[in-house]
């Protein structure tokens, strides 16, 4: 349901500096490209990203964002009635690909496209401040609720890609899709956002291939929890779901 | 080399409250079990864990730890001459199994033993405070250096277990062992320490099996980075290392 609150809206953040140009879905309802409306959206997104990185979620004030963006605060409220909506739009504006699920016909290529979006965000100067700030605030119920809400949106393209793969027979039914998503994202988030290390394409491929290979072979099908460690079929057949097997 | 600074000494922390009884290697050089010496070590470890969770690494003062433990600060300095040593010993004292590498003859069982140690630490009330505090300080060079030093020690049993598996032929040569470690640890750290969700044995097994299955089939052998996504052998043969394959 709710996923990696842990990397709060992690694909999205990126921080300390100018946010990238917002994409279409940024909340700019009906903004004409290049028009005044789009310029306003862009300015507000930039300002909100900078403020978020500086002040964090709890202390973020729409007034400050408006002032920094050089717009009237009612302009901000009109488009984004709540702080949560403004911040969500801001985080979304950092993500490439408009949050759409890729659909190449190959699960591997779809996943590579998704992980490359994360790398693209991490390569922006804006990322780590927002990440750190949100993570530090994650124990606050309001921030946690916000992060969980974000996750639902953020994981949607991942789920879509995986569900299609299950439907195509590329993944065994019963695979824990959330776990697959977390297994791919978290080692990359670790390096990109926590260790702040560059991650090249060979690492992306290794993570995707390792998890995908294991998942295709039933590794991510949860078996009934057993107290002891049954020496298992870590080799080829999908993990048994037979309740007798414990 | 340096690993998951990200979850700073993550297996170890656990927080806010009484640390568990320290194990033998805890720095209690020559302490007789049950003797005064061991009681002192135990009191200091408890106090240091509580102080670390409260104040973080930077603000931790050996004086405060000594006062809280009810011992003279020279007693603390005598055993742990620096703050880094004290904190390292404290984190180590939280880990089951004494930091020794398991050696069951099966890589899967060895890894399950190691991940269960992480779960054991996470189940202590002490964990998340230390985790959060260290993570929030990780951008400070002193804390980062400390965390990296910790990692070398912390990952040692993991490396040992994986190296033995390579030697036995259970893993293909050229596998990126650090990446394998991170792929197993980080999704679990995500749930245990960041999301604070319980992780049952079926999830542990799924993570270990998925990564292990992928790694055994060459998923964690890094290929030359290629700009485009070569549609790959995500099926059975070890990833090609042939430089012609890009």
Coordinates of C-alpha atoms in Angstrom, one line a residue:
Chain A
X1 CA 0.0 0.0 0.0
X2 CA 2.3 2.5 1.3
X3 CA 5.8 2.0 0.2
X4 CA 9.2 3.4 0.8
X5 CA 8.3 6.3 3.0
X6 CA 11.9 5.7 3.8
X7 CA 13.2 7.6 0.8
X8 CA 10.6 10.2 1.1
X9 CA 9.5 10.9 -2.4
X10 CA 12.9 10.1 -3.3
X11 CA 12.9 10.2 -7.0
X12 CA 11.7 13.5 -6.8
X13 CA 13.7 15.4 -4.4
X14 CA 16.9 16.8 -5.3
X15 CA 17.8 20.1 -3.7
X16 CA 19.5 23.2 -2.6
X17 CA 19.2 24.7 -5.9
X18 CA 17.2 25.5 -8.9
X19 CA 14.7 22.8 -9.6
X20 CA 14.6 21.7 -13.2
X21 CA 11.9 22.9 -15.5
X22 CA 8.6 21.6 -14.4
X23 CA 6.9 19.1 -16.7
X24 CA 3.4 19.2 -18.0
X25 CA 1.7 17.5 -15.1
X26 CA 3.2 19.9 -12.6
X27 CA -0.1 21.3 -11.5
X28 CA 0.0 23.9 -14.1
X29 CA -3.5 23.2 -15.1
X30 CA -3.9 24.4 -18.6
X31 CA -0.7 26.4 -18.6
X32 CA 0.3 27.2 -22.2
X33 CA 3.9 26.3 -22.8
X34 CA 6.0 29.4 -22.6
X35 CA 3.1 31.5 -21.4
X36 CA 3.0 33.6 -18.3
X37 CA 1.1 30.8 -16.5
X38 CA 3.9 28.3 -17.2
X39 CA 6.5 30.9 -16.1
X40 CA 4.7 31.3 -12.8
X41 CA 4.5 27.5 -12.2
X42 CA 8.2 27.2 -13.0
X43 CA 9.1 30.0 -10.6
X44 CA 7.0 28.5 -7.8
X45 CA 8.4 25.0 -8.3
X46 CA 11.9 26.4 -8.1
X47 CA 11.1 28.4 -5.0
X48 CA 9.3 25.6 -3.3
X49 CA 12.2 23.1 -4.0
X50 CA 14.7 25.6 -2.5
X51 CA 12.5 26.3 0.5
X52 CA 11.9 22.6 1.1
X53 CA 15.6 21.9 1.1
X54 CA 16.3 24.8 3.4
X55 CA 13.4 24.6 5.9
X56 CA 12.0 21.1 5.5
X57 CA 8.4 20.1 5.2
X58 CA 7.1 21.2 8.6
X59 CA 8.5 24.7 8.5
X60 CA 7.7 25.3 4.9
X61 CA 5.5 28.3 4.5
X62 CA 3.5 29.0 1.3
X63 CA 4.1 32.7 2.0
X64 CA 7.9 32.2 1.8
X65 CA 7.6 30.2 -1.4
X66 CA 5.5 32.9 -3.0
X67 CA 7.9 35.7 -1.9
X68 CA 10.9 33.8 -3.2
X69 CA 9.1 33.1 -6.5
X70 CA 8.0 36.8 -6.7
X71 CA 4.4 36.0 -7.0
X72 CA 1.4 36.7 -4.8
X73 CA 0.6 34.1 -2.3
X74 CA -3.0 33.9 -3.5
X75 CA -1.5 32.8 -6.9
X76 CA 0.1 29.9 -5.2
X77 CA -3.0 29.0 -3.1
X78 CA -5.2 29.1 -6.2
X79 CA -3.2 26.3 -7.9
X80 CA -2.1 24.4 -4.9
X81 CA -4.6 24.8 -2.1
X82 CA -2.5 22.9 0.5
X83 CA 1.1 22.6 1.4
X84 CA 1.0 18.9 0.7
X85 CA -0.3 19.6 -2.8
X86 CA 2.4 22.2 -3.4
X87 CA 5.2 19.9 -2.2
X88 CA 3.9 16.9 -4.1
X89 CA 3.8 19.0 -7.3
X90 CA 7.3 20.2 -6.6
X91 CA 8.7 16.7 -6.1
X92 CA 6.8 15.5 -9.2
X93 CA 8.3 18.4 -11.2
X94 CA 11.8 16.9 -10.6
X95 CA 11.0 13.6 -12.1
X96 CA 11.6 12.8 -15.7
X97 CA 9.1 11.1 -17.9
X98 CA 6.2 12.7 -16.4
X99 CA 5.5 9.8 -14.0
X100 CA 4.2 7.7 -16.9
X101 CA 4.9 4.0 -16.9
X102 CA 7.2 3.0 -19.7
X103 CA 5.9 0.2 -21.9
X104 CA 8.6 -1.3 -24.0
X105 CA 7.2 -4.8 -24.0
X106 CA 10.2 -6.0 -21.9
X107 CA 10.1 -5.8 -18.1
X108 CA 13.8 -5.4 -18.0
X109 CA 13.8 -2.4 -20.3
X110 CA 10.8 -0.8 -18.5
X111 CA 12.7 -1.2 -15.2
X112 CA 15.9 0.2 -16.6
X113 CA 13.9 3.2 -17.8
X114 CA 12.5 3.7 -14.3
X115 CA 15.8 3.4 -12.5
X116 CA 17.4 5.8 -15.0
X117 CA 14.8 8.4 -14.0
X118 CA 16.0 8.1 -10.4
X119 CA 19.6 8.6 -11.5
X120 CA 18.5 11.7 -13.5
X121 CA 17.0 13.2 -10.4
X122 CA 20.0 12.3 -8.3
X123 CA 22.3 14.1 -10.7
X124 CA 20.5 17.4 -10.1
X125 CA 22.1 19.6 -7.5
X126 CA 18.8 19.9 -5.8
X127 CA 18.4 16.4 -4.6
X128 CA 20.2 15.6 -1.3
X129 CA 19.0 18.5 0.8
X130 CA 15.4 17.7 0.3
X131 CA 16.1 14.0 0.8
X132 CA 17.9 14.7 4.1
X133 CA 15.4 17.1 5.3
X134 CA 12.5 14.9 4.7
X135 CA 14.2 11.8 6.1
X136 CA 15.0 13.7 9.3
X137 CA 11.4 14.7 9.6
X138 CA 10.0 11.3 8.8
X139 CA 9.2 10.5 12.4
X140 CA 6.7 13.3 12.5
X141 CA 3.2 12.0 11.8
X142 CA 2.4 14.8 9.3
X143 CA 5.5 14.2 7.3
X144 CA 5.0 10.5 7.4
X145 CA 1.5 10.8 6.2
X146 CA 2.6 13.0 3.4
X147 CA 5.4 10.7 2.4
X148 CA 3.1 7.7 2.3
X149 CA 0.6 9.6 0.1
X150 CA 3.5 10.5 -2.2
X151 CA 4.6 6.9 -2.4
X152 CA 1.3 5.7 -3.7
X153 CA 1.7 8.1 -6.6
X154 CA 5.4 7.5 -7.0
X155 CA 5.2 3.8 -7.1
X156 CA 2.3 3.7 -9.6
X157 CA 4.4 3.4 -12.7
X158 CA 6.5 0.7 -11.1
X159 CA 3.4 -1.3 -10.2
X160 CA 2.0 -0.9 -13.6
X161 CA 5.1 -2.2 -15.3
X162 CA 5.3 -5.2 -12.9
X163 CA 1.6 -6.0 -13.2
X164 CA 1.9 -6.0 -17.0
X165 CA 4.8 -8.4 -16.6
X166 CA 2.8 -10.7 -14.4
X167 CA 0.0 -10.6 -17.0
X168 CA 2.4 -11.4 -19.8
X169 CA 3.8 -14.3 -17.7
X170 CA 7.2 -12.7 -17.3
X171 CA 6.8 -12.9 -13.5
X172 CA 5.2 -15.7 -11.5
X173 CA 1.8 -14.9 -10.1
X174 CA 1.9 -14.2 -6.4
X175 CA 5.2 -12.3 -6.6
X176 CA 5.3 -9.5 -4.0
X177 CA 5.4 -6.5 -6.3
X178 CA 6.1 -4.0 -3.5
X179 CA 9.1 -6.1 -2.4
X180 CA 10.4 -6.2 -5.9
X181 CA 10.1 -2.5 -6.2
X182 CA 11.9 -1.9 -2.9
X183 CA 14.6 -4.4 -3.8
X184 CA 15.4 -2.5 -6.9
X185 CA 15.1 1.0 -5.6
X186 CA 16.6 0.8 -2.2
X187 CA 20.2 -0.2 -3.1
X188 CA 20.2 2.5 -5.7
X189 CA 18.7 5.1 -3.3
X190 CA 21.4 4.1 -0.8
X191 CA 24.2 4.9 -3.2
X192 CA 22.7 7.9 -4.9
X193 CA 21.1 9.7 -2.1
X194 CA 22.7 8.5 1.1
X195 CA 26.3 7.7 0.0
X196 CA 26.1 10.2 -2.7
X197 CA 28.1 8.0 -5.0
X198 CA 27.8 8.0 -8.8
X199 CA 26.0 5.0 -10.1
X200 CA 26.9 4.0 -13.6
X201 CA 24.8 2.0 -16.0
X202 CA 26.5 -1.3 -15.2
X203 CA 25.4 -1.0 -11.6
X204 CA 21.8 -0.2 -12.7
X205 CA 21.8 -3.2 -14.9
X206 CA 23.3 -5.4 -12.3
X207 CA 20.6 -4.5 -9.8
X208 CA 17.8 -4.8 -12.2
X209 CA 19.1 -8.1 -13.6
X210 CA 19.8 -9.6 -10.2
X211 CA 16.4 -8.8 -8.8
X212 CA 14.6 -9.6 -12.0
X213 CA 16.3 -12.9 -12.4
X214 CA 15.5 -13.9 -8.8
X215 CA 12.0 -12.7 -9.1
X216 CA 11.3 -14.5 -12.4
X217 CA 12.4 -17.7 -10.7
X218 CA 9.9 -17.2 -7.8
X219 CA 12.3 -15.6 -5.3
X220 CA 9.8 -12.8 -4.5
X221 CA 6.8 -15.1 -4.0
X222 CA 6.5 -15.1 -0.2
X223 CA 6.3 -18.4 1.4
X224 CA 4.6 -19.1 4.7
X225 CA 6.9 -17.8 7.3
X226 CA 8.8 -20.6 8.9
X227 CA 10.6 -20.3 12.2
X228 CA 13.6 -22.3 11.0
X229 CA 15.4 -21.9 7.8
X230 CA 14.2 -24.7 5.5
X231 CA 17.1 -25.4 3.1
X232 CA 15.4 -24.3 0.0
X233 CA 15.2 -24.5 -3.7
X234 CA 17.4 -21.4 -4.3
X235 CA 17.9 -22.8 -7.7
X236 CA 15.2 -23.0 -10.2
X237 CA 11.7 -23.8 -9.3
X238 CA 9.4 -21.0 -8.0
X239 CA 9.4 -21.0 -4.3
X240 CA 6.8 -23.5 -3.1
X241 CA 3.6 -22.1 -1.7
X242 CA 2.5 -25.4 -0.4
X243 CA 1.6 -24.9 3.2
X244 CA 2.9 -28.3 4.0
X245 CA 6.3 -26.9 3.2
X246 CA 7.5 -25.3 6.3
Chain B
X1 CA 35.8 -0.6 0.6
X2 CA 33.4 1.6 2.4
X3 CA 29.9 0.5 2.3
X4 CA 26.6 1.6 3.4
X5 CA 27.5 4.6 5.3
X6 CA 23.9 5.1 4.6
X7 CA 22.6 3.0 7.3
X8 CA 25.2 4.2 9.7
X9 CA 26.4 1.2 11.6
X10 CA 22.9 0.1 11.1
X11 CA 22.9 -3.4 12.5
X12 CA 24.1 -2.1 15.6
X13 CA 22.0 0.8 16.6
X14 CA 18.8 0.5 18.2
X15 CA 17.9 3.2 20.6
X16 CA 16.3 5.3 23.2
X17 CA 16.6 2.8 25.8
X18 CA 18.6 0.2 27.5
X19 CA 21.1 -1.4 25.2
X20 CA 21.2 -5.1 25.5
X21 CA 23.9 -6.9 27.4
X22 CA 27.2 -6.4 25.7
X23 CA 28.9 -9.4 24.3
X24 CA 32.4 -10.6 24.8
X25 CA 34.1 -8.5 22.3
X26 CA 32.6 -5.3 23.5
X27 CA 35.9 -3.8 24.5
X28 CA 35.8 -5.4 27.9
X29 CA 39.3 -6.6 27.6
X30 CA 39.7 -9.4 29.9
X31 CA 36.5 -8.7 31.8
X32 CA 35.4 -11.7 33.8
X33 CA 31.8 -12.6 33.1
X34 CA 29.7 -11.4 35.9
X35 CA 32.6 -9.5 37.5
X36 CA 32.8 -5.9 38.3
X37 CA 34.6 -5.2 35.1
X38 CA 31.8 -6.6 33.0
X39 CA 29.2 -4.7 35.0
X40 CA 31.1 -1.5 34.2
X41 CA 31.3 -2.3 30.6
X42 CA 27.6 -3.1 30.5
X43 CA 26.7 0.1 32.3
X44 CA 28.8 2.2 30.0
X45 CA 27.4 0.6 26.8
X46 CA 23.9 1.2 28.0
X47 CA 24.7 4.8 28.8
X48 CA 26.5 5.4 25.6
X49 CA 23.6 4.0 23.5
X50 CA 21.1 6.2 25.3
X51 CA 23.3 9.2 25.0
X52 CA 24.0 8.5 21.3
X53 CA 20.3 8.2 20.6
X54 CA 19.6 11.4 22.5
X55 CA 22.4 13.7 21.5
X56 CA 23.8 12.1 18.3
X57 CA 27.4 11.5 17.5
X58 CA 28.8 15.0 17.3
X59 CA 27.4 16.2 20.6
X60 CA 28.1 13.0 22.5
X61 CA 30.4 13.6 25.4
X62 CA 32.3 10.9 27.2
X63 CA 31.8 12.8 30.5
X64 CA 28.0 12.5 30.0
X65 CA 28.2 8.9 29.3
X66 CA 30.4 8.3 32.4
X67 CA 28.0 10.3 34.6
X68 CA 25.0 8.4 33.2
X69 CA 26.7 5.1 33.8
X70 CA 27.8 6.1 37.3
X71 CA 31.5 5.6 36.6
X72 CA 34.5 7.8 36.6
X73 CA 35.3 9.3 33.2
X74 CA 38.8 8.0 33.5
X75 CA 37.3 4.5 33.7
X76 CA 35.7 5.1 30.3
X77 CA 38.8 6.7 28.7
X78 CA 41.0 3.9 29.9
X79 CA 39.0 1.3 27.9
X80 CA 37.9 3.4 25.0
X81 CA 40.4 6.2 24.5
X82 CA 38.4 8.0 21.8
X83 CA 34.7 8.8 21.2
X84 CA 34.9 6.8 18.0
X85 CA 36.1 3.7 19.8
X86 CA 33.4 4.1 22.5
X87 CA 30.7 4.5 19.9
X88 CA 32.0 1.6 17.8
X89 CA 32.0 -0.7 20.8
X90 CA 28.5 0.5 21.7
X91 CA 27.1 -0.3 18.3
X92 CA 28.9 -3.6 18.3
X93 CA 27.5 -4.5 21.6
X94 CA 24.0 -4.4 20.1
X95 CA 24.8 -7.0 17.5
X96 CA 24.2 -10.7 18.0
X97 CA 26.6 -13.3 17.1
X98 CA 29.6 -11.3 18.1
X99 CA 30.2 -10.1 14.6
X100 CA 31.6 -13.5 13.6
X101 CA 30.8 -14.8 10.2
X102 CA 28.5 -17.8 10.2
X103 CA 29.8 -20.9 8.4
X104 CA 27.1 -23.4 7.7
X105 CA 28.5 -24.5 4.4
X106 CA 25.5 -23.0 2.6
X107 CA 25.6 -19.4 1.4
X108 CA 21.9 -19.1 1.8
X109 CA 21.9 -20.2 5.4
X110 CA 24.9 -18.0 6.2
X111 CA 23.1 -15.0 4.7
X112 CA 19.9 -15.8 6.6
X113 CA 21.8 -15.9 9.8
X114 CA 23.3 -12.5 9.0
X115 CA 19.9 -10.9 8.1
X116 CA 18.4 -12.4 11.2
X117 CA 20.9 -10.5 13.3
X118 CA 19.8 -7.3 11.7
X119 CA 16.2 -8.1 12.6
X120 CA 17.2 -8.9 16.2
X121 CA 18.8 -5.5 16.5
X122 CA 15.8 -3.8 15.0
X123 CA 13.5 -5.5 17.5
X124 CA 15.3 -3.7 20.4
X125 CA 13.7 -0.5 21.5
X126 CA 17.1 1.2 21.2
X127 CA 17.4 1.1 17.4
X128 CA 15.7 3.9 15.6
X129 CA 16.8 6.8 17.6
X130 CA 20.4 6.0 17.0
X131 CA 19.7 5.3 13.4
X132 CA 17.9 8.6 12.8
X133 CA 20.4 10.6 14.6
X134 CA 23.4 9.2 12.8
X135 CA 21.7 9.5 9.4
X136 CA 20.8 13.1 10.1
X137 CA 24.5 13.8 10.9
X138 CA 25.9 11.8 8.0
X139 CA 26.6 14.9 6.0
X140 CA 29.2 16.0 8.6
X141 CA 32.6 14.8 7.6
X142 CA 33.5 13.5 11.1
X143 CA 30.4 11.4 11.2
X144 CA 30.8 10.2 7.7
X145 CA 34.4 9.1 8.4
X146 CA 33.2 7.3 11.5
X147 CA 30.4 5.6 9.6
X148 CA 32.8 4.4 6.9
X149 CA 35.2 3.0 9.5
X150 CA 32.3 1.2 11.1
X151 CA 31.2 -0.2 7.8
X152 CA 34.5 -1.9 7.2
X153 CA 34.0 -3.8 10.4
X154 CA 30.3 -4.3 10.0
X155 CA 30.5 -5.8 6.5
X156 CA 33.4 -8.1 7.3
X157 CA 31.3 -11.2 8.1
X158 CA 29.2 -10.6 5.0
X159 CA 32.3 -10.4 2.8
X160 CA 33.8 -13.5 4.5
X161 CA 30.6 -15.5 3.8
X162 CA 30.4 -14.3 0.2
X163 CA 34.1 -14.9 -0.5
X164 CA 33.8 -18.4 0.8
X165 CA 30.9 -18.9 -1.6
X166 CA 32.9 -17.7 -4.5
X167 CA 35.7 -20.1 -3.5
X168 CA 33.2 -23.0 -3.3
X169 CA 31.9 -22.1 -6.7
X170 CA 28.5 -21.0 -5.4
X171 CA 28.8 -17.6 -6.8
X172 CA 30.4 -16.7 -10.1
X173 CA 33.9 -15.1 -9.9
X174 CA 33.7 -11.4 -10.6
X175 CA 30.5 -10.9 -8.7
X176 CA 30.4 -7.5 -7.1
X177 CA 30.3 -8.6 -3.4
X178 CA 29.6 -5.1 -2.1
X179 CA 26.7 -4.8 -4.4
X180 CA 25.3 -8.1 -3.3
X181 CA 25.6 -7.1 0.4
X182 CA 23.9 -3.8 -0.3
X183 CA 21.1 -5.5 -2.3
X184 CA 20.3 -7.7 0.6
X185 CA 20.7 -5.2 3.4
X186 CA 19.1 -2.1 2.0
X187 CA 15.6 -3.3 1.4
X188 CA 15.6 -4.8 4.9
X189 CA 17.1 -1.7 6.5
X190 CA 14.4 0.3 4.6
X191 CA 11.6 -1.6 6.3
X192 CA 13.1 -2.2 9.7
X193 CA 14.7 1.2 10.4
X194 CA 13.1 3.7 8.1
X195 CA 9.5 2.4 7.7
X196 CA 9.7 0.7 11.1
X197 CA 7.7 -2.2 9.8
X198 CA 8.0 -5.7 11.2
X199 CA 9.8 -8.0 8.8
X200 CA 8.9 -11.6 9.1
X201 CA 11.0 -14.6 8.0
X202 CA 9.2 -15.0 4.7
X203 CA 10.3 -11.6 3.7
X204 CA 13.9 -12.3 4.8
X205 CA 13.9 -15.4 2.8
X206 CA 12.4 -13.7 -0.2
X207 CA 15.1 -11.0 -0.2
X208 CA 17.9 -13.5 0.3
X209 CA 16.5 -15.9 -2.3
X210 CA 15.9 -13.3 -4.9
X211 CA 19.3 -11.7 -4.7
X212 CA 21.1 -15.0 -4.3
X213 CA 19.3 -16.5 -7.3
X214 CA 20.1 -13.5 -9.4
X215 CA 23.7 -13.4 -8.2
X216 CA 24.3 -17.1 -8.7
X217 CA 23.3 -16.6 -12.3
X218 CA 25.7 -13.8 -12.9
X219 CA 23.4 -10.8 -12.2
X220 CA 25.9 -9.2 -9.9
X221 CA 28.8 -9.4 -12.3
X222 CA 29.2 -5.9 -13.6
X223 CA 29.3 -5.6 -17.3
X224 CA 31.1 -2.8 -19.1
X225 CA 28.8 0.2 -18.8
X226 CA 26.9 0.7 -22.0
X227 CA 25.1 3.8 -22.8
X228 CA 22.1 2.0 -24.2
X229 CA 20.3 -0.9 -22.7
X230 CA 21.4 -4.0 -24.5
X231 CA 18.6 -6.5 -24.4
X232 CA 20.2 -9.0 -22.1
X233 CA 20.5 -12.5 -21.0
X234 CA 18.3 -11.9 -18.0
X235 CA 17.8 -15.6 -18.0
X236 CA 20.5 -18.1 -17.4
X237 CA 24.0 -17.5 -18.4
X238 CA 26.3 -15.4 -16.3
X239 CA 26.4 -11.9 -17.7
X240 CA 28.9 -11.7 -20.4
X241 CA 32.1 -9.9 -19.5
X242 CA 33.2 -9.9 -23.1
X243 CA 34.2 -6.3 -23.9
X244 CA 32.8 -6.8 -27.4
X245 CA 29.4 -7.0 -25.8
X246 CA 28.3 -3.5 -25.3

